[in-house]
Amino acid sequence: MCGIIGLFPGTEKEVQQKITLLTHRGKDAQNLLSVGEGAVGHVLHALVGEVPQPVQGQGMLLYNGEIYNWQELANQYAPKARNDTETLLALLDEFGPEKIPERVDGVYAYAYITDDHIILQRDILGVKPLWYDASEGLRFASEKKVLETAREVHPRSTIYYNRLTKKIHSTTRPLTFGTHELSLDDSLREAVKKRIPDNNRVGVLFSGGVDSSLIAHLAHQLGAEVTLYVAALHDPEKKEPHDILAARSAAKQLELPLVEVRATLDEVQQLLPELCERIEDSNVIKVGVALPLWLCAKKAAKDEIRVLFSGLGAEEVFAGYQRHKNAGDVNNECMRGLRAMHERDLYRDDIVGMSHTLEIRLPLLDHAVISAGLRIPGEEKIVDGMGKMPLRQAAQRLGLPKEICYRPKKAAQYGSQFDAALDKIARGHGKTKSAYLRELYPVNSRLCALLSSGKDSVYALHTMKKLNHDIVCAATVITENPHSYMYHAPLAKAAELQAQSLGLPHLCEYALSDEKEEELEALKHVLLTAKHTFAIDGVVSGALFSNYQRERIERICEELGLAVHAPLWHLDQEMEVREILDAGFEFILVRVAADGLDKSWLGRVITHEDVDLLTKKLGLNVAGEGGEYESLVLNGPGFAHPLVLSDIQITCDEEGSSPLCEIRAHVALDK
């Protein structure tokens, strides 16, 4: 693996200054080169032939990655190629970037430079990172911290920069994994086999669960020299962490050496500033997961391990999370998770591994494994409440002890007790975990909140701010269609006042058509404006259970190269409403359309007693997910001024199966 950088315009001196931030990514070689009006740099961590970069053919290539079928491709297209870098260059010279994803089996991020263009592309899941800044020319780098302002090259986008006109555009491709006919068992075995390095030594990030145990078992069967690594908190006042006990038991059954890495509370606190800076994040979950990974990678690097295997991906492919159990379409939910992995997991893990000049390889995200996993019907993935059933069954067929195959899952941050450590450290400073970590790394992603004026969108915005994301603007689409499945209609114009009270710039677009799909053009336009005006990385959605909304938001954001954050997705409805009230938000109902709800519910601030009535007596979807009501948030955390209503009129339509009553009013800020 490697690190790449390019500055157009730029000089070798400027590249030299910035490449110091990437030296941990490769210590085998470092090269700088002037290229016309710009300059490039590369640091090499050689695992397949030590060929310094950039490499030159018809075009010039800077590349970070691993192509597992490079020898097969070289035999066909580049017989003189010495490694995957030279093979990729030959493919680009002959076919251009459009054909790379369908021919290449591997993970990669590259810049391909010709006399008139610079092309940036990544593997379709985004295992290997790449960032760019197009504010003045084009600058790109493997890590965000290298550039003053940076945006992620979306895994399903290809960036084209014209060196002559200085204009930039992108193309997109769908998330697909090709045609693979291997069985699940065979694809798992092959996925591990192709990732074993030439020196035959691998470490495995180990928890004693089915994912990491299966990888270790297969690697050992295939002749690799395997060392297992587990990390956890060392606190004499606590019981031994779950992951330590499980790892010891599994390692003994597998007859493989286990290295335990322990950190005290003081050591964790000392590590946190460096860790947050390296992963460029202060999200509590991301930091909690990164802690054991960091400690294992550091120890493995000292042991001269250059490749670590991780079981990341199993939960998404084989349905291991609670949200899969709640989903109506399990495989659809699996695909959603896979789309989001580049933002949620992959960048963090790449950074942690490369911080120790060590590559993390992911057999369970092999395209053949994913393809086999997605062919399995969703109802077969969760059996009697236990997820990942096909993987567990395959592991048993492949010889893993049954006890390990069916061991329940415990998330890394909890099984290692590092989440408890974060909580204890934060409380020692009189802060929540998020507030404490925010002091170490103040801001994460730049996001635009989709604001409808209702409780879900406002609470989703609030939730993402608590996770230390920077909400830089709010956007609203207003429709005159009272039956829209996509947009909140009653008093939607109040969203502008909410944004003003929250101190956010507000973008608004009107849906000019009532047609379902044509309504989406307004959303696409407003998000495109937000992307260009505020350089957003992603979007916050208040979607709770509406597949209709979420799928369409994700489709548009995928096209625009934006991440989607839906922090309330599949949250229990009663829990969500009570959390909103407990957080201090005041909201009213502005439309009701269900038996048991009449005009007496309109305009009154909802309380916990009302929630009791909605759930226990009326038996309704308490969050209004069935269209029972629409809400308006008047006040809450972050509001400089509450909203007030005047000139209130209530209209009711008694026709239909349920009466529909709604408020029409003038809305203003109470200053």
XYZ file of C-alpha atoms in Angstrom:
671
model
C 0.000 0.000 0.000
C 1.066 3.557 -0.558
C 0.327 7.236 -0.286
C -0.164 9.570 -3.241
C -0.333 13.326 -3.643
C -0.675 15.736 -6.563
C -0.816 19.543 -6.698
C -1.973 21.215 -9.932
C -0.740 23.917 -9.924
C 2.108 23.161 -7.550
C 5.834 22.593 -7.147
C 8.040 19.776 -5.909
C 8.858 21.923 -2.884
C 5.179 22.189 -1.967
C 4.723 18.463 -2.455
C 7.768 17.777 -0.295
C 6.254 19.831 2.518
C 2.931 18.018 2.378
C 4.170 14.489 1.780
C 5.600 14.430 5.303
C 1.979 13.868 6.402
C 1.947 10.643 4.389
C 5.312 9.067 5.187
C 3.691 6.536 7.540
C 1.888 5.101 4.502
C 5.095 3.868 2.886
C 8.736 3.619 3.916
C 10.129 1.510 1.066
C 10.523 4.443 -1.337
C 9.603 8.101 -1.810
C 9.539 9.996 -5.097
C 8.663 13.531 -6.194
C 8.228 14.700 -9.769
C 7.303 17.902 -11.590
C 4.554 17.373 -14.154
C 3.935 20.436 -16.310
C 2.153 23.043 -14.230
C 2.046 20.745 -11.205
C 3.936 18.210 -9.159
C 3.238 14.787 -7.686
C 4.597 12.602 -4.909
C 4.413 8.968 -3.848
C 5.432 6.936 -0.805
C 5.696 3.164 -1.299
C 4.750 0.267 0.981
C 5.713 -2.582 -1.343
C 3.934 -5.913 -1.074
C 4.018 -6.961 -4.745
C 7.331 -6.043 -6.364
C 9.155 -2.857 -5.416
C 8.500 -0.617 -8.411
C 8.839 3.099 -7.547
C 6.078 5.445 -8.661
C 4.882 7.341 -10.578
C 5.088 4.945 -13.507
C 4.955 6.223 -17.073
C 3.332 4.788 -20.197
C 1.057 6.688 -22.532
C -0.108 8.339 -19.335
C 1.360 8.610 -15.837
C 0.019 6.631 -12.863
C 0.099 7.175 -9.102
C -1.567 4.246 -7.422
C -2.408 2.907 -3.964
C -3.902 -0.539 -3.754
C -3.687 -4.237 -4.348
C -4.870 -6.006 -7.511
C -5.246 -9.711 -6.851
C -5.645 -10.826 -10.470
C -2.790 -8.681 -11.787
C -0.766 -11.613 -13.134
C -3.721 -12.913 -15.127
C -4.332 -9.415 -16.506
C -0.625 -8.921 -17.218
C -0.468 -12.127 -19.231
C -3.262 -10.790 -21.408
C -2.481 -7.066 -21.626
C 0.978 -6.319 -20.199
C 3.372 -9.294 -20.441
C 6.335 -7.185 -19.276
C 4.583 -5.843 -16.165
C 6.502 -6.500 -12.962
C 3.630 -5.856 -10.562
C 0.028 -4.661 -10.250
C 0.971 -0.991 -10.700
C 2.422 -1.545 -14.160
C -0.505 -3.798 -15.053
C -3.025 -1.133 -14.058
C -1.133 1.461 -16.113
C -1.303 -0.777 -19.188
C -5.049 -1.242 -18.715
C -5.588 2.508 -18.377
C -3.473 3.236 -21.420
C -5.503 0.771 -23.495
C -9.037 1.061 -22.140
C -9.270 4.201 -20.013
C -10.908 4.315 -16.558
C -14.382 3.153 -17.607
C -13.357 -0.491 -18.002
C -11.202 -0.755 -14.870
C -13.912 -1.740 -12.325
C -15.146 -4.664 -14.433
C -11.664 -6.084 -15.147
C -9.814 -5.516 -11.890
C -10.217 -7.726 -8.815
C -8.840 -5.707 -5.944
C -8.892 -2.493 -3.974
C -7.381 0.687 -5.342
C -7.244 4.468 -5.533
C -5.315 6.131 -8.319
C -4.562 9.284 -10.281
C -4.009 8.780 -14.015
C -2.401 11.804 -15.672
C -2.303 12.522 -19.403
C -1.279 15.636 -21.303
C -4.754 17.101 -21.011
C -6.531 15.300 -18.151
C -6.164 14.052 -14.589
C -8.482 11.183 -13.701
C -9.210 10.075 -10.126
C -10.912 6.761 -9.341
C -11.342 4.316 -6.442
C -12.578 0.770 -5.985
C -16.341 0.602 -5.884
C -16.663 0.130 -2.097
C -13.995 2.687 -1.241
C -11.587 0.427 0.636
C -8.689 2.635 -0.450
C -9.034 6.366 0.255
C -8.669 9.355 -2.043
C -9.483 13.032 -1.437
C -9.439 16.068 -3.689
C -9.774 19.851 -3.670
C -10.921 21.598 -6.842
C -11.172 25.136 -5.452
C -8.019 26.245 -7.324
C -7.019 23.785 -10.005
C -6.896 20.214 -8.677
C -5.170 18.832 -5.621
C -5.472 15.241 -4.472
C -4.067 13.056 -1.700
C -4.596 9.740 0.060
C -5.578 11.431 3.316
C -7.852 14.348 4.038
C -5.417 16.048 6.402
C -2.932 16.718 3.592
C -5.239 19.223 1.858
C -6.452 22.534 3.287
C -9.993 21.790 2.155
C -10.880 18.360 0.882
C -13.730 16.311 -0.446
C -13.799 12.561 -0.716
C -13.673 11.013 -4.160
C -16.890 9.049 -3.948
C -16.278 5.332 -4.587
C -18.866 5.215 -7.356
C -17.630 8.410 -9.037
C -14.778 9.029 -11.456
C -13.359 12.571 -11.420
C -12.102 14.138 -14.670
C -10.072 17.346 -14.501
C -9.197 19.084 -17.771
C -5.688 20.529 -17.419
C -6.280 22.873 -20.368
C -9.683 24.378 -19.491
C -9.300 23.881 -15.708
C -12.818 22.441 -15.615
C -13.875 19.399 -13.658
C -16.678 16.902 -14.072
C -17.544 13.439 -12.828
C -19.324 10.293 -13.930
C -21.031 7.741 -11.693
C -21.505 3.995 -11.777
C -23.843 1.738 -9.790
C -22.792 -0.421 -6.875
C -22.434 -3.864 -8.446
C -20.111 -6.766 -7.736
C -19.848 -8.529 -11.083
C -20.839 -12.056 -12.000
C -19.451 -14.721 -9.686
C -20.494 -18.360 -9.658
C -18.437 -19.656 -6.743
C -20.322 -21.136 -3.799
C -20.139 -19.275 -0.518
C -17.674 -21.801 0.916
C -15.372 -21.610 -2.107
C -15.565 -17.823 -2.310
C -14.583 -17.519 1.356
C -11.600 -19.802 0.887
C -10.462 -17.987 -2.271
C -10.927 -14.575 -0.675
C -8.502 -15.484 2.098
C -6.086 -17.279 -0.232
C -5.605 -14.361 -2.641
C -4.897 -11.963 0.245
C -2.071 -13.955 1.845
C 1.152 -12.006 1.087
C 4.221 -13.468 -0.542
C 6.075 -13.783 2.787
C 3.182 -15.961 4.041
C 2.938 -14.074 7.367
C -0.375 -12.575 8.453
C -1.854 -11.166 11.596
C -5.572 -11.427 12.317
C -7.569 -8.841 14.252
C -9.179 -11.317 16.599
C -12.196 -11.250 18.902
C -12.977 -14.959 19.090
C -16.172 -14.510 17.075
C -17.119 -16.306 13.885
C -15.791 -13.638 11.465
C -12.206 -13.368 12.656
C -12.015 -17.036 13.676
C -13.075 -18.229 10.223
C -10.494 -16.014 8.532
C -7.748 -17.232 10.865
C -8.807 -20.863 10.413
C -8.792 -20.632 6.613
C -5.483 -18.753 6.484
C -3.887 -21.430 8.656
C -5.375 -24.207 6.486
C -3.934 -22.482 3.419
C -0.440 -22.587 4.888
C -0.028 -19.050 6.221
C 1.910 -18.311 9.386
C -0.904 -16.819 11.482
C -0.686 -14.706 14.634
C -3.863 -13.564 16.383
C -4.125 -10.110 17.991
C -6.721 -8.948 20.500
C -6.767 -5.676 22.458
C -8.789 -4.579 25.453
C -8.823 -2.360 28.508
C -6.828 -3.418 31.551
C -8.748 -2.384 34.651
C -8.251 -4.434 37.841
C -11.590 -3.118 39.128
C -13.483 -4.749 36.238
C -14.062 -8.290 35.093
C -11.937 -9.506 32.226
C -13.293 -8.064 28.958
C -15.549 -10.271 26.868
C -13.220 -10.167 23.851
C -10.208 -11.323 25.872
C -12.062 -14.344 27.243
C -13.596 -15.220 23.868
C -10.265 -14.792 22.061
C -8.427 -17.025 24.525
C -11.035 -19.753 24.165
C -11.115 -19.603 20.364
C -7.333 -19.394 19.971
C -6.951 -22.492 22.122
C -9.456 -24.415 19.970
C -7.763 -23.230 16.773
C -4.305 -23.974 18.205
C -2.991 -20.610 17.030
C -0.773 -18.135 18.917
C -2.641 -15.236 20.517
C -1.083 -11.882 21.407
C -3.021 -9.892 24.004
C -2.546 -6.127 23.997
C -3.832 -4.356 27.097
C -4.064 -0.638 27.843
C -4.797 1.048 31.161
C -7.202 3.942 31.541
C -4.288 6.401 31.660
C -2.770 4.891 28.508
C -6.089 5.204 26.686
C -6.373 8.848 27.695
C -2.841 9.561 26.490
C -3.543 7.848 23.160
C -6.817 9.615 22.351
C -5.448 12.957 21.050
C -3.162 11.242 18.532
C -5.831 8.723 17.544
C -8.516 11.360 16.891
C -6.087 13.462 14.874
C -4.998 10.489 12.783
C -8.492 9.205 11.981
C -9.718 12.802 11.580
C -12.793 12.042 13.650
C -14.283 12.393 17.109
C -17.363 10.242 16.634
C -17.729 8.155 19.800
C -18.384 4.883 17.983
C -15.593 5.386 15.458
C -13.096 6.205 18.204
C -14.260 3.278 20.336
C -13.769 0.855 17.444
C -10.458 2.438 16.433
C -8.870 1.967 19.870
C -8.459 -1.854 19.808
C -7.554 -1.706 16.123
C -4.809 0.860 16.805
C -3.301 -1.151 19.656
C -3.322 -4.394 17.656
C -1.818 -2.721 14.588
C 0.924 -1.100 16.641
C 1.900 -4.406 18.229
C 1.696 -6.310 14.930
C 3.980 -3.749 13.268
C 6.525 -4.271 16.060
C 6.291 -7.985 15.327
C 7.172 -7.169 11.677
C 3.740 -8.159 10.412
C 2.915 -6.197 7.252
C -0.605 -7.500 6.575
C -3.482 -7.723 9.072
C -6.692 -9.549 8.214
C -9.967 -8.093 9.485
C -13.483 -9.537 9.523
C -15.013 -6.180 8.634
C -17.947 -6.560 6.265
C -19.556 -9.689 7.682
C -22.283 -7.726 9.459
C -23.283 -5.937 6.263
C -23.136 -8.869 3.845
C -24.760 -11.452 6.113
C -27.121 -9.237 8.197
C -25.557 -9.015 11.628
C -26.987 -5.750 12.962
C -30.254 -4.994 14.724
C -31.365 -2.821 11.806
C -31.288 -5.917 9.605
C -33.684 -7.633 11.985
C -35.996 -4.615 11.811
C -35.847 -4.346 8.023
C -38.662 -5.408 5.744
C -36.162 -6.302 3.007
C -33.007 -7.701 4.594
C -30.840 -7.773 1.465
C -31.866 -4.237 0.580
C -30.662 -3.191 4.026
C -27.411 -5.095 3.417
C -26.848 -3.079 0.236
C -27.515 0.158 2.085
C -24.878 -0.700 4.626
C -22.354 -1.593 1.949
C -22.931 1.755 0.223
C -22.089 3.616 3.430
C -19.021 1.645 4.525
C -16.500 3.996 2.915
C -17.633 6.835 5.166
C -18.412 4.855 8.299
C -15.667 2.202 8.546
C -13.210 1.919 5.697
C -11.396 5.254 5.921
C -10.907 4.884 9.669
C -9.494 1.373 9.367
C -7.185 2.262 6.474
C -5.798 5.229 8.394
C -5.208 3.188 11.545
C -3.418 0.425 9.662
C -1.269 2.740 7.567
C -0.382 4.825 10.641
C 1.736 1.797 11.498
C 2.796 1.151 7.868
C 0.644 -1.927 7.879
C -2.057 -2.998 5.433
C -5.451 -4.195 6.605
C -7.027 -6.691 4.226
C -10.733 -7.534 4.179
C -11.575 -11.027 2.849
C -15.271 -10.717 3.719
C -15.598 -7.718 1.391
C -14.290 -9.725 -1.548
C -16.703 -9.225 -4.439
C -17.278 -12.955 -4.870
C -18.121 -13.286 -1.166
C -20.509 -10.332 -1.356
C -22.113 -11.710 -4.503
C -22.615 -15.108 -2.878
C -23.955 -13.460 0.258
C -26.465 -11.302 -1.595
C -27.775 -14.326 -3.532
C -28.952 -15.813 -0.242
C -32.573 -14.864 0.576
C -32.854 -12.366 3.405
C -35.121 -14.630 5.476
C -32.323 -17.215 5.637
C -29.836 -14.756 7.130
C -31.639 -14.233 10.438
C -32.918 -17.370 12.173
C -34.499 -17.305 15.638
C -33.107 -13.823 16.198
C -29.506 -14.750 15.317
C -27.971 -12.940 12.350
C -25.268 -14.023 9.884
C -26.674 -17.546 9.797
C -25.307 -18.442 6.308
C -21.803 -17.398 7.354
C -22.064 -19.370 10.585
C -23.225 -22.451 8.692
C -20.469 -22.066 6.099
C -17.875 -21.698 8.872
C -19.068 -24.952 10.438
C -18.864 -26.741 7.065
C -15.340 -25.377 6.628
C -14.248 -26.938 9.907
C -14.596 -24.168 12.491
C -15.686 -25.504 15.913
C -19.451 -25.188 16.419
C -19.081 -23.235 19.669
C -17.226 -20.471 17.822
C -19.610 -20.507 14.850
C -22.642 -19.642 16.962
C -21.049 -17.338 19.524
C -23.191 -14.175 19.918
C -21.822 -10.907 18.574
C -20.525 -8.138 20.819
C -19.398 -4.870 19.202
C -15.648 -4.205 19.425
C -15.958 -1.055 21.533
C -18.017 -2.925 24.139
C -16.304 -6.316 24.038
C -12.953 -4.573 24.598
C -14.404 -2.276 27.322
C -12.958 0.760 25.541
C -16.375 2.421 25.362
C -16.561 2.155 29.149
C -13.059 3.649 29.311
C -14.137 6.610 27.165
C -17.128 7.152 29.423
C -15.007 7.080 32.568
C -12.415 9.466 31.111
C -15.099 11.889 29.920
C -16.961 11.859 33.241
C -13.672 12.568 34.972
C -13.626 15.825 33.013
C -17.276 16.539 33.748
C -18.306 15.917 30.139
C -20.152 13.483 27.925
C -18.103 11.252 25.643
C -18.983 13.339 22.589
C -18.155 16.642 24.276
C -14.813 15.337 25.519
C -13.776 13.942 22.132
C -14.940 17.111 20.399
C -12.231 19.000 22.299
C -9.635 16.628 20.847
C -10.913 16.875 17.265
C -13.563 19.577 16.909
C -15.327 18.822 13.614
C -16.097 15.796 11.476
C -18.060 15.911 8.199
C -19.678 19.002 6.676
C -23.357 18.151 6.349
C -26.571 19.604 5.004
C -29.652 18.790 7.073
C -32.860 18.041 5.198
C -35.255 20.124 7.278
C -38.998 19.646 6.926
C -39.998 21.550 10.124
C -41.192 18.275 11.690
C -39.789 16.509 14.728
C -37.819 13.780 12.910
C -35.762 16.082 10.698
C -34.990 18.477 13.575
C -34.012 15.649 15.913
C -31.822 14.001 13.257
C -29.987 17.329 12.834
C -29.564 17.555 16.620
C -28.272 13.966 16.792
C -25.610 14.518 14.140
C -24.424 17.700 15.863
C -24.026 15.697 19.073
C -21.859 13.267 17.097
C -19.558 16.232 16.364
C -20.516 16.731 12.726
C -20.596 20.233 11.301
C -24.083 21.097 10.072
C -23.301 23.879 7.608
C -26.739 24.434 6.064
C -30.321 23.259 5.999
C -32.386 22.464 2.915
C -36.126 22.187 2.414
C -38.274 21.072 -0.492
C -41.796 22.500 -0.397
C -44.640 20.770 -2.164
C -48.243 21.796 -2.600
C -49.196 18.126 -2.788
C -50.862 17.253 0.547
C -50.491 13.539 -0.221
C -46.763 13.572 -1.010
C -44.943 10.446 0.124
C -41.673 12.323 -0.013
C -42.136 15.708 1.633
C -43.725 17.166 4.726
C -46.470 19.535 3.534
C -48.103 21.347 6.500
C -46.311 24.580 7.456
C -43.127 23.425 5.701
C -42.201 27.068 5.176
C -41.536 27.202 8.932
C -38.305 25.278 8.249
C -36.693 28.533 7.112
C -37.455 30.081 10.505
C -36.106 27.009 12.305
C -32.885 27.260 10.324
C -32.659 30.965 11.152
C -33.161 30.219 14.852
C -30.482 27.516 14.659
C -28.085 29.915 12.918
C -27.982 27.915 9.671
C -28.092 29.126 6.069
C -31.286 27.822 4.482
C -31.842 26.587 0.931
C -35.353 26.097 -0.382
C -36.712 24.538 -3.538
C -40.304 24.150 -4.705
C -41.474 20.858 -6.212
C -43.178 21.969 -9.397
C -44.788 18.611 -10.101
C -46.955 16.307 -8.018
C -45.595 13.270 -9.848
C -43.712 11.039 -7.418
C -40.436 10.745 -9.295
C -40.514 14.290 -10.674
C -40.721 15.588 -7.095
C -37.176 14.317 -6.693
C -35.766 16.792 -9.199
C -36.326 19.561 -6.670
C -34.383 17.616 -4.030
C -31.555 16.923 -6.441
C -31.339 20.594 -7.382
C -31.263 21.874 -3.800
C -28.600 19.343 -2.775
C -26.494 20.184 -5.798
C -26.693 23.839 -4.755
C -25.676 22.901 -1.208
C -22.733 20.878 -2.529
C -21.429 23.724 -4.668
C -22.165 26.540 -2.191
C -21.183 24.953 1.110
C -18.848 22.117 0.047
C -20.892 19.535 1.925
C -19.727 15.939 2.335
C -23.138 14.490 3.046
C -26.771 14.863 3.976
C -28.744 14.312 7.199
C -32.120 12.630 6.793
C -34.779 12.184 9.448
C -36.048 8.973 7.838
C -37.317 6.592 10.484
C -39.050 3.682 8.743
C -39.942 5.038 5.309
C -38.085 2.985 2.712
C -39.687 5.159 0.064
C -38.000 8.295 1.403
C -34.679 6.768 2.278
C -34.180 4.906 -0.989
C -34.815 8.024 -3.042
C -32.593 10.234 -0.924
C -29.819 7.644 -1.163
C -30.252 7.353 -4.926
C -29.867 11.099 -5.429
C -26.938 11.371 -3.025
C -25.201 8.446 -4.699
C -25.498 10.302 -7.993
C -24.131 13.496 -6.426
C -21.313 11.750 -4.538
C -22.717 12.590 -1.090
C -22.913 10.416 2.018
C -26.308 9.901 3.660
C -26.674 9.930 7.432
C -29.986 8.641 8.810
C -29.285 8.504 12.556
C -32.882 7.662 13.502
C -33.290 4.777 11.065
C -35.345 1.961 12.625
C -35.257 3.570 16.068
C -38.208 2.334 18.114
C -41.008 4.847 17.512
C -41.989 5.364 21.125
C -38.350 5.608 22.148
C -37.724 8.227 19.476
C -40.600 10.466 20.567
C -39.646 10.201 24.234
C -36.004 10.962 23.415
C -37.133 14.080 21.559
C -39.123 15.233 24.576
C -36.341 14.363 27.024
C -33.861 16.347 24.907
C -35.989 19.446 25.502
C -37.763 19.855 22.163
C -41.259 21.298 22.043
C -43.421 20.209 19.146
C -47.068 20.368 18.201
C -49.272 18.450 15.795
C -50.302 20.455 12.743
C -52.223 17.736 10.893
C -54.037 14.638 12.131
C -55.558 11.881 10.018
C -56.351 8.834 12.150
C -59.207 7.451 14.208
C -58.909 8.782 17.733
C -57.145 11.965 16.658
C -59.334 15.010 16.220
C -58.832 18.757 16.105
C -58.325 18.886 19.879
C -54.819 17.459 19.263
C -53.829 20.316 16.992
C -51.623 23.102 18.309
C -50.929 21.678 21.753
C -47.387 20.902 22.863
C -46.971 17.124 23.045
C -46.008 15.615 26.420
C -45.071 12.199 27.765
C -48.700 11.810 28.872
C -49.776 12.293 25.267
C -47.316 9.585 24.211
C -48.912 7.245 26.768
C -52.327 7.996 25.299
C -51.191 7.512 21.700
C -49.599 4.135 22.430
C -51.709 2.533 25.129
C -55.193 3.816 24.427
C -55.254 4.648 20.751
C -52.695 2.072 19.590
C -51.288 4.320 16.870
C -47.849 4.572 15.340
C -46.670 6.964 17.995
C -44.100 8.633 15.716
C -46.711 9.166 13.003
C -44.956 6.823 10.588
C -48.251 5.662 9.144
C -49.331 9.200 8.238
C -51.376 9.538 11.442
C -50.074 13.058 12.018
C -47.562 15.704 10.990
C -45.635 17.810 13.492
C -43.953 21.189 13.854
C -41.016 21.847 16.199
C -41.397 25.172 18.019
C -38.344 25.194 20.263
C -35.464 23.100 21.495
C -31.706 22.845 22.031
C -29.825 25.264 19.801
C -32.845 27.447 19.031
C -32.054 31.143 19.591
C -35.761 31.997 19.459
C -38.900 29.832 19.576
C -41.465 29.756 16.808
C -44.913 31.174 17.519
C -48.179 30.796 15.628
C -50.810 33.468 15.040
C -53.951 33.830 12.937
C -54.611 30.158 13.532
C -57.301 28.461 11.491
C -58.291 24.829 11.821
C -59.897 23.026 8.911
C -61.396 19.549 8.948
C -62.440 17.200 6.183
C -64.804 14.575 7.537
C -64.910 12.578 4.308
C -62.888 9.407 3.962
C -62.127 6.584 6.383
C -60.523 8.935 8.929
C -61.154 12.652 9.459
C -58.336 14.951 8.348
C -57.805 18.109 10.371
C -54.974 20.598 10.010
C -53.730 23.981 11.156
C -53.154 26.908 8.904
C -51.387 29.787 10.574
C -48.851 32.558 10.341
C -45.520 31.419 11.794
C -42.856 33.785 13.149
C -39.884 33.843 15.489
C -40.630 35.106 18.998
C -37.877 37.691 19.398
